[in-house]
């Protein structure tokens, strides 16, 4: 007959819960760990203030189609601006998936709104060598 010890979620129904150690010759990690546990929060004084657990910070990322909705620039323009260091860099999550940090993109948009952007100079079409425009 196969005699295996199965872990049960209720400690009081465990056959070894009333004795201090498992029977001789029986080694079971689950039973030993239950026997060596202390009552929860028995050693914590009640007059100390409880600190709230801090939420785990995470980075919100956006995919390419979400970036296109936020920034109305073409993929080639975004790529060139990334290469020059003028746009937040993308990073790869997998070999076929790239994402941008949402906070960095929003900060870039806010900076573009506050900073004046100088327009490119207009080219005088009369100075063209080929197909000049007659005045």
XYZ file of N, CA, C and O in Angstrom:
540
model
N 0.844 -1.173 0.000
C 0.000 0.000 0.000
C 0.892 1.239 0.000
O 1.850 1.327 0.742
N 0.557 2.175 -0.827
C 1.334 3.407 -0.941
C 0.904 4.363 0.155
O -0.253 4.752 0.225
N 1.840 4.751 1.040
C 1.506 5.655 2.139
C 2.173 6.999 1.869
O 3.333 7.173 2.188
N 1.466 7.915 1.262
C 1.984 9.245 0.986
C 1.299 10.252 1.890
O 0.132 10.102 2.223
N 2.039 11.271 2.237
C 1.474 12.339 3.057
C 1.079 13.461 2.114
O 1.886 13.957 1.346
N -0.183 13.856 2.152
C -0.670 14.912 1.284
C -0.839 16.179 2.093
O -1.285 16.154 3.235
N -0.449 17.311 1.497
C -0.598 18.605 2.176
C -2.059 19.008 2.144
O -2.708 18.930 1.112
N -2.556 19.457 3.254
C -3.928 19.923 3.346
C -3.918 21.399 3.710
O -3.083 21.834 4.483
N -4.853 22.188 3.198
C -4.852 23.614 3.508
C -5.219 23.912 4.952
O -4.803 24.908 5.501
N -5.990 23.062 5.627
C -6.406 23.324 6.993
C -5.432 22.636 7.949
O -5.343 21.429 8.021
N -4.693 23.426 8.737
C -3.671 22.869 9.621
C -4.292 22.069 10.756
O -3.755 21.054 11.175
N -5.455 22.494 11.250
C -6.047 21.794 12.395
C -6.492 20.373 12.034
O -6.568 19.517 12.896
N -6.785 20.130 10.777
C -7.191 18.787 10.399
C -5.996 17.903 10.058
O -6.172 16.748 9.723
N -4.801 18.467 10.110
C -3.604 17.700 9.802
C -3.354 16.689 10.926
O -3.482 17.021 12.105
N -3.010 15.451 10.617
C -2.847 14.447 11.669
C -1.705 14.764 12.625
O -1.696 14.290 13.750
N -0.741 15.590 12.228
C 0.381 15.891 13.113
C 0.205 17.216 13.841
O 1.107 17.683 14.507
N -0.953 17.872 13.691
C -1.112 19.199 14.280
C -1.131 19.166 15.799
O -0.817 20.148 16.443
N -1.467 18.033 16.410
C -1.536 17.978 17.868
C -0.212 17.558 18.494
O -0.041 17.683 19.700
N 0.755 17.071 17.717
C 2.031 16.648 18.287
C 3.129 17.586 17.851
O 2.988 18.336 16.882
N 4.244 17.598 18.546
C 5.290 18.581 18.289
C 6.216 18.195 17.153
O 6.888 19.039 16.606
N 6.328 16.946 16.795
C 7.207 16.560 15.699
C 6.576 15.406 14.932
O 5.764 14.667 15.467
N 6.961 15.242 13.672
C 6.396 14.135 12.897
C 6.890 12.805 13.429
O 7.884 12.750 14.151
N 6.209 11.748 13.096
C 6.638 10.430 13.571
C 8.049 10.108 13.092
O 8.534 10.645 12.109
N 8.711 9.240 13.844
C 10.088 8.872 13.527
C 10.171 8.220 12.162
O 9.337 7.436 11.790
N 11.234 8.603 11.423
C 11.456 8.019 10.123
C 10.661 8.668 9.009
O 10.813 8.311 7.861
N 9.802 9.632 9.315
C 9.014 10.304 8.297
C 9.585 11.703 8.103
O 9.716 12.455 9.049
N 9.950 12.005 6.897
C 10.471 13.327 6.575
C 9.592 13.945 5.515
O 9.516 13.447 4.394
N 8.916 15.018 5.866
C 8.030 15.678 4.922
C 8.144 17.177 5.136
O 7.885 17.674 6.218
N 8.552 17.894 4.101
C 8.817 19.328 4.223
C 7.568 20.116 4.574
O 7.621 21.043 5.360
N 6.424 19.745 3.996
C 5.196 20.476 4.255
C 4.802 20.339 5.724
O 4.457 21.305 6.372
N 4.874 19.140 6.267
C 4.506 18.917 7.665
C 5.484 19.618 8.592
O 5.083 20.213 9.586
N 6.769 19.587 8.267
C 7.760 20.241 9.120
C 7.586 21.745 9.108
O 7.714 22.399 10.137
N 7.257 22.322 7.954
C 7.091 23.770 7.897
C 5.854 24.204 8.664
O 5.836 25.261 9.264
N 4.800 23.379 8.690
C 3.609 23.731 9.457
C 3.867 23.632 10.952
O 3.304 24.382 11.728
N 4.706 22.722 11.357
C 4.973 22.576 12.780
C 5.860 23.691 13.307
O 5.817 24.014 14.477
N 6.651 24.314 12.452
C 7.574 25.360 12.882
C 7.022 26.768 12.688
O 7.760 27.719 12.792
N 5.747 26.919 12.423
C 5.181 28.242 12.214
C 4.717 28.839 13.525
O 4.328 28.139 14.453
N 4.768 30.188 13.585
C 4.277 30.921 14.754
C 2.917 31.501 14.430
O 2.598 31.690 13.257
N 2.126 31.836 15.426
C 0.846 32.496 15.148
C 1.095 33.838 14.472
O 2.055 34.531 14.790
N 0.246 34.200 13.533
C 0.433 35.428 12.760
C 0.267 36.653 13.636
O -0.668 36.760 14.416
N 1.190 37.600 13.523
C 1.172 38.908 14.177
C 1.130 38.819 15.700
O 0.624 39.709 16.351
N 1.637 37.773 16.319
C 1.625 37.664 17.773
C 2.699 38.540 18.414
O 2.544 38.982 19.536
N 3.769 38.820 17.711
C 4.878 39.581 18.267
C 4.846 41.050 17.885
O 5.704 41.808 18.311
N 3.865 41.531 17.116
C 3.802 42.923 16.676
C 2.958 43.708 17.673
O 1.794 43.381 17.897
N 3.538 44.762 18.309
C 2.736 45.578 19.219
C 1.669 46.358 18.449
O 1.894 46.765 17.318
N 0.527 46.552 19.080
C -0.599 47.184 18.411
C -0.504 48.707 18.389
O -1.220 49.352 17.652
N 0.384 49.321 19.182
C 0.449 50.781 19.229
C 1.337 51.372 18.131
O 1.374 52.569 17.945
N 2.058 50.553 17.368
C 2.893 51.064 16.288
C 2.036 51.368 15.064
O 1.116 50.622 14.738
N 2.313 52.488 14.371
C 1.523 52.780 13.168
C 1.866 51.803 12.054
O 3.017 51.450 11.855
N 0.851 51.366 11.351
C 1.044 50.430 10.251
C 1.315 51.235 8.979
O 0.573 52.156 8.662
N 2.362 50.905 8.282
C 2.643 51.582 7.024
C 1.950 50.831 5.898
O 1.901 49.610 5.879
N 1.420 51.598 4.969
C 0.736 50.989 3.837
C 1.774 50.459 2.861
O 2.802 51.096 2.643
N 1.535 49.310 2.273
C 2.496 48.801 1.285
C 2.528 49.712 0.068
O 1.491 50.170 -0.411
N 3.730 50.011 -0.399
C 3.902 50.879 -1.554
C 3.556 50.100 -2.824
O 3.974 48.964 -2.986
N 2.790 50.725 -3.721
C 2.490 50.030 -4.972
C 3.761 49.877 -5.807
O 4.649 50.712 -5.772
N 3.823 48.802 -6.525
C 4.977 48.545 -7.367
C 4.936 49.474 -8.570
O 3.951 49.489 -9.302
N 5.991 50.291 -8.772
C 5.962 51.186 -9.927
C 6.117 50.398 -11.223
O 6.884 49.448 -11.292
N 5.369 50.779 -12.211
C 5.480 50.120 -13.501
C 5.488 51.183 -14.590
O 5.026 52.297 -14.398
N 6.031 50.824 -15.702
C 6.152 51.740 -16.817
C 5.038 51.459 -17.811
O 4.885 50.337 -18.273
N 4.266 52.463 -18.124
C 3.200 52.321 -19.110
C 3.822 52.493 -20.479
O 4.523 53.462 -20.743
N 3.587 51.550 -21.344
C 4.158 51.594 -22.678
C 3.053 51.641 -23.721
O 1.906 51.260 -23.448
N 3.402 52.136 -24.901
C 2.448 52.199 -25.997
C 3.072 51.571 -27.233
O 4.284 51.597 -27.414
N 2.217 50.984 -28.048
C 2.673 50.363 -29.294
C 2.626 51.397 -30.415
O 2.191 52.532 -30.236
N 3.041 50.985 -31.606
C 3.175 51.900 -32.744
C 1.845 52.549 -33.132
O 1.778 53.759 -33.370
N 0.765 51.771 -33.189
C -0.514 52.357 -33.612
C -1.027 53.369 -32.598
O -1.665 54.358 -32.962
N -0.733 53.162 -31.301
C -1.123 54.146 -30.295
C -0.267 55.403 -30.401
O -0.751 56.513 -30.191
N 1.004 55.226 -30.752
C 1.889 56.378 -30.944
C 1.426 57.213 -32.127
O 1.441 58.443 -32.064
N 0.993 56.556 -33.199
C 0.509 57.278 -34.386
C -0.729 58.116 -34.064
O -0.934 59.167 -34.659
N -1.569 57.634 -33.127
C -2.746 58.415 -32.724
C -2.339 59.652 -31.936
O -2.985 60.684 -32.030
N -1.271 59.546 -31.163
C -0.823 60.669 -30.335
C 0.038 61.665 -31.107
O -0.087 62.874 -30.918
N 0.922 61.154 -31.948
C 1.886 61.985 -32.667
C 1.623 61.832 -34.163
O 1.887 60.776 -34.734
N 1.120 62.863 -34.810
C 0.787 62.726 -36.237
C 2.008 62.914 -37.135
O 2.063 63.823 -37.953
N 2.997 62.062 -36.974
C 4.186 62.066 -37.820
C 4.314 60.697 -38.479
O 3.845 59.699 -37.940
N 4.991 60.660 -39.609
C 5.173 59.392 -40.299
C 6.218 58.545 -39.572
O 7.009 59.056 -38.761
N 6.227 57.260 -39.875
C 7.200 56.350 -39.262
C 8.628 56.757 -39.596
O 9.515 56.704 -38.746
N 8.862 57.175 -40.837
C 10.224 57.557 -41.225
C 10.675 58.820 -40.498
O 11.836 58.933 -40.093
N 9.760 59.777 -40.277
C 10.113 60.990 -39.543
C 10.425 60.660 -38.091
O 11.403 61.163 -37.527
N 9.614 59.803 -37.482
C 9.863 59.398 -36.091
C 11.190 58.670 -35.994
O 11.984 58.924 -35.074
N 11.471 57.796 -36.950
C 12.729 57.051 -36.929
C 13.928 58.003 -37.040
O 14.913 57.873 -36.315
N 13.847 58.971 -37.959
C 14.948 59.931 -38.114
C 15.119 60.796 -36.868
O 16.235 61.086 -36.451
N 14.013 61.200 -36.252
C 14.101 62.009 -35.038
C 14.685 61.187 -33.885
O 15.437 61.715 -33.062
N 14.351 59.913 -33.803
C 14.946 59.031 -32.792
C 16.449 58.920 -33.007
O 17.230 58.970 -32.060
N 16.848 58.758 -34.263
C 18.259 58.607 -34.589
C 19.049 59.858 -34.209
O 20.174 59.764 -33.728
N 18.432 61.031 -34.404
C 19.101 62.287 -34.049
C 18.991 62.608 -32.557
O 19.594 63.564 -32.090
N 18.191 61.845 -31.818
C 18.016 62.093 -30.383
C 16.959 63.132 -30.070
O 16.922 63.661 -28.960
N 16.077 63.424 -31.021
C 15.037 64.439 -30.832
C 13.699 63.848 -30.414
O 12.752 64.592 -30.178
N 13.598 62.546 -30.356
C 12.347 61.870 -30.024
C 12.677 60.723 -29.072
O 13.767 60.158 -29.152
N 11.770 60.380 -28.148
C 12.048 59.259 -27.228
C 12.346 57.968 -27.982
O 11.700 57.664 -28.985
N 13.324 57.230 -27.487
C 13.744 55.989 -28.138
C 12.736 54.874 -27.891
O 12.162 54.768 -26.809
N 12.558 54.045 -28.881
C 11.740 52.839 -28.723
C 12.620 51.749 -28.131
O 13.846 51.826 -28.183
N 12.002 50.745 -27.553
C 12.753 49.571 -27.116
C 11.939 48.327 -27.415
O 10.716 48.365 -27.522
N 12.652 47.233 -27.592
C 12.028 45.986 -28.030
C 11.580 45.148 -26.839
O 12.341 44.934 -25.907
N 10.338 44.683 -26.894
C 9.843 43.730 -25.906
C 10.076 42.305 -26.373
O 10.298 41.407 -25.576
N 10.015 42.119 -27.651
C 10.264 40.818 -28.260
C 10.898 41.090 -29.623
O 11.014 42.250 -30.021
N 11.297 40.056 -30.345
C 11.911 40.309 -31.654
C 11.006 41.064 -32.638
O 11.502 41.745 -33.519
N 9.689 40.979 -32.444
C 8.785 41.633 -33.391
C 7.923 42.721 -32.775
O 6.998 43.209 -33.422
N 8.191 43.115 -31.531
C 7.363 44.105 -30.861
C 8.233 45.212 -30.284
O 9.137 44.947 -29.495
N 7.961 46.457 -30.698
C 8.645 47.603 -30.117
C 7.615 48.491 -29.446
O 6.459 48.573 -29.870
N 8.026 49.147 -28.364
C 7.138 50.021 -27.608
C 7.886 51.294 -27.237
O 9.111 51.346 -27.268
N 7.120 52.311 -26.891
C 7.662 53.564 -26.397
C 7.134 53.782 -24.988
O 6.019 53.377 -24.659
N 7.909 54.472 -24.174
C 7.496 54.822 -22.821
C 6.486 55.968 -22.936
O 6.795 57.019 -23.498
N 5.288 55.760 -22.395
C 4.220 56.748 -22.516
C 4.599 58.055 -21.844
O 4.352 59.137 -22.382
N 5.227 57.995 -20.675
C 5.597 59.214 -19.956
C 6.614 60.035 -20.761
O 6.532 61.265 -20.805
N 7.556 59.361 -21.423
C 8.540 60.072 -22.240
C 7.889 60.733 -23.451
O 8.223 61.868 -23.798
N 6.945 60.047 -24.080
C 6.263 60.620 -25.246
C 5.418 61.815 -24.827
O 5.421 62.864 -25.494
N 4.706 61.703 -23.699
C 3.893 62.822 -23.225
C 4.766 64.005 -22.830
O 4.412 65.162 -23.084
N 5.924 63.747 -22.224
C 6.850 64.824 -21.885
C 7.396 65.487 -23.149
O 7.553 66.719 -23.205
N 7.665 64.699 -24.174
C 8.144 65.246 -25.445
C 7.073 66.146 -26.068
O 7.385 67.236 -26.552
N 5.808 65.692 -26.043
C 4.723 66.506 -26.587
C 4.567 67.815 -25.819
O 4.372 68.874 -26.414
N 4.656 67.750 -24.499
C 4.540 68.963 -23.682
C 5.690 69.926 -23.974
O 5.493 71.147 -24.049
N 6.892 69.391 -24.161
C 8.040 70.240 -24.476
C 7.878 70.872 -25.860
O 8.262 72.030 -26.061
N 7.318 70.137 -26.808
C 7.112 70.689 -28.147
C 6.073 71.804 -28.125
O 6.144 72.738 -28.914
N 5.115 71.721 -27.224
C 4.091 72.774 -27.137
C 4.670 74.057 -26.558
O 4.255 75.148 -26.938
N 5.597 73.939 -25.612
C 6.122 75.125 -24.935
C 7.296 75.751 -25.670
O 7.511 76.946 -25.560
N 8.044 74.982 -26.427
C 9.243 75.475 -27.111
C 8.875 75.885 -28.533
O 8.227 75.134 -29.254
N 9.317 77.084 -28.963
C 9.015 77.466 -30.344
C 9.813 76.610 -31.332
O 10.971 76.287 -31.103
N 9.169 76.245 -32.393
C 9.809 75.449 -33.434
C 10.014 76.359 -34.628
O 9.059 76.942 -35.159
N 11.249 76.506 -35.017
C 11.559 77.370 -36.143
C 11.292 76.621 -37.438
O 11.751 75.509 -37.630
N 10.535 77.259 -38.274
C 10.168 76.666 -39.552
C 11.371 76.678 -40.482
O 12.249 77.526 -40.372
N 11.381 75.763 -41.407
C 12.451 75.709 -42.392
C 12.326 76.901 -43.336
O 11.232 77.406 -43.593
N 13.463 77.354 -43.826
C 13.445 78.470 -44.754
C 12.824 78.028 -46.072
O 13.021 76.904 -46.518
N 12.081 78.937 -46.642
C 11.466 78.636 -47.929
C 12.524 78.727 -49.018
O 13.351 79.638 -49.035
N 12.472 77.805 -49.906
C 13.413 77.780 -51.009
C 12.886 78.695 -52.110
O 11.704 78.625 -52.482
N 13.756 79.536 -52.604
C 13.365 80.417 -53.703
C 13.393 79.601 -54.990
O 14.452 79.168 -55.450
N 12.240 79.363 -55.559
C 12.156 78.505 -56.735
C 12.775 79.149 -57.963
O 13.077 78.468 -58.943
N 13.005 80.453 -57.921
C 13.616 81.115 -59.073
C 15.106 80.812 -59.166
O 15.714 80.990 -60.199
N 15.703 80.325 -58.040
C 17.130 80.017 -58.052
C 17.424 78.576 -58.456
O 18.581 78.165 -58.480
N 16.398 77.815 -58.788
C 16.631 76.439 -59.187
C 17.378 76.386 -60.509
O 17.164 77.220 -61.402
N 18.271 75.395 -60.651
C 19.021 75.246 -61.899
C 18.185 74.557 -62.953
O 18.302 74.855 -64.142
N 17.391 73.593 -62.545
C 16.530 72.927 -63.503
C 15.103 73.402 -63.294
O 14.675 73.604 -62.160
N 14.407 73.590 -64.321
C 13.019 74.065 -64.312
C 12.829 75.331 -63.483
O 12.008 75.373 -62.569
N 13.580 76.384 -63.743
C 13.381 77.619 -62.983
C 12.024 78.240 -63.288
O 11.470 78.075 -64.369
N 11.486 78.939 -62.323
C 10.212 79.599 -62.482
C 10.489 81.012 -63.023
O 11.318 81.731 -62.469
N 9.815 81.372 -64.091
C 10.035 82.691 -64.677
C 9.246 83.710 -63.902
O 8.086 83.524 -63.559
N 9.865 84.816 -63.648
C 9.231 85.878 -62.898
C 8.357 86.746 -63.729
O 8.309 86.894 -64.840
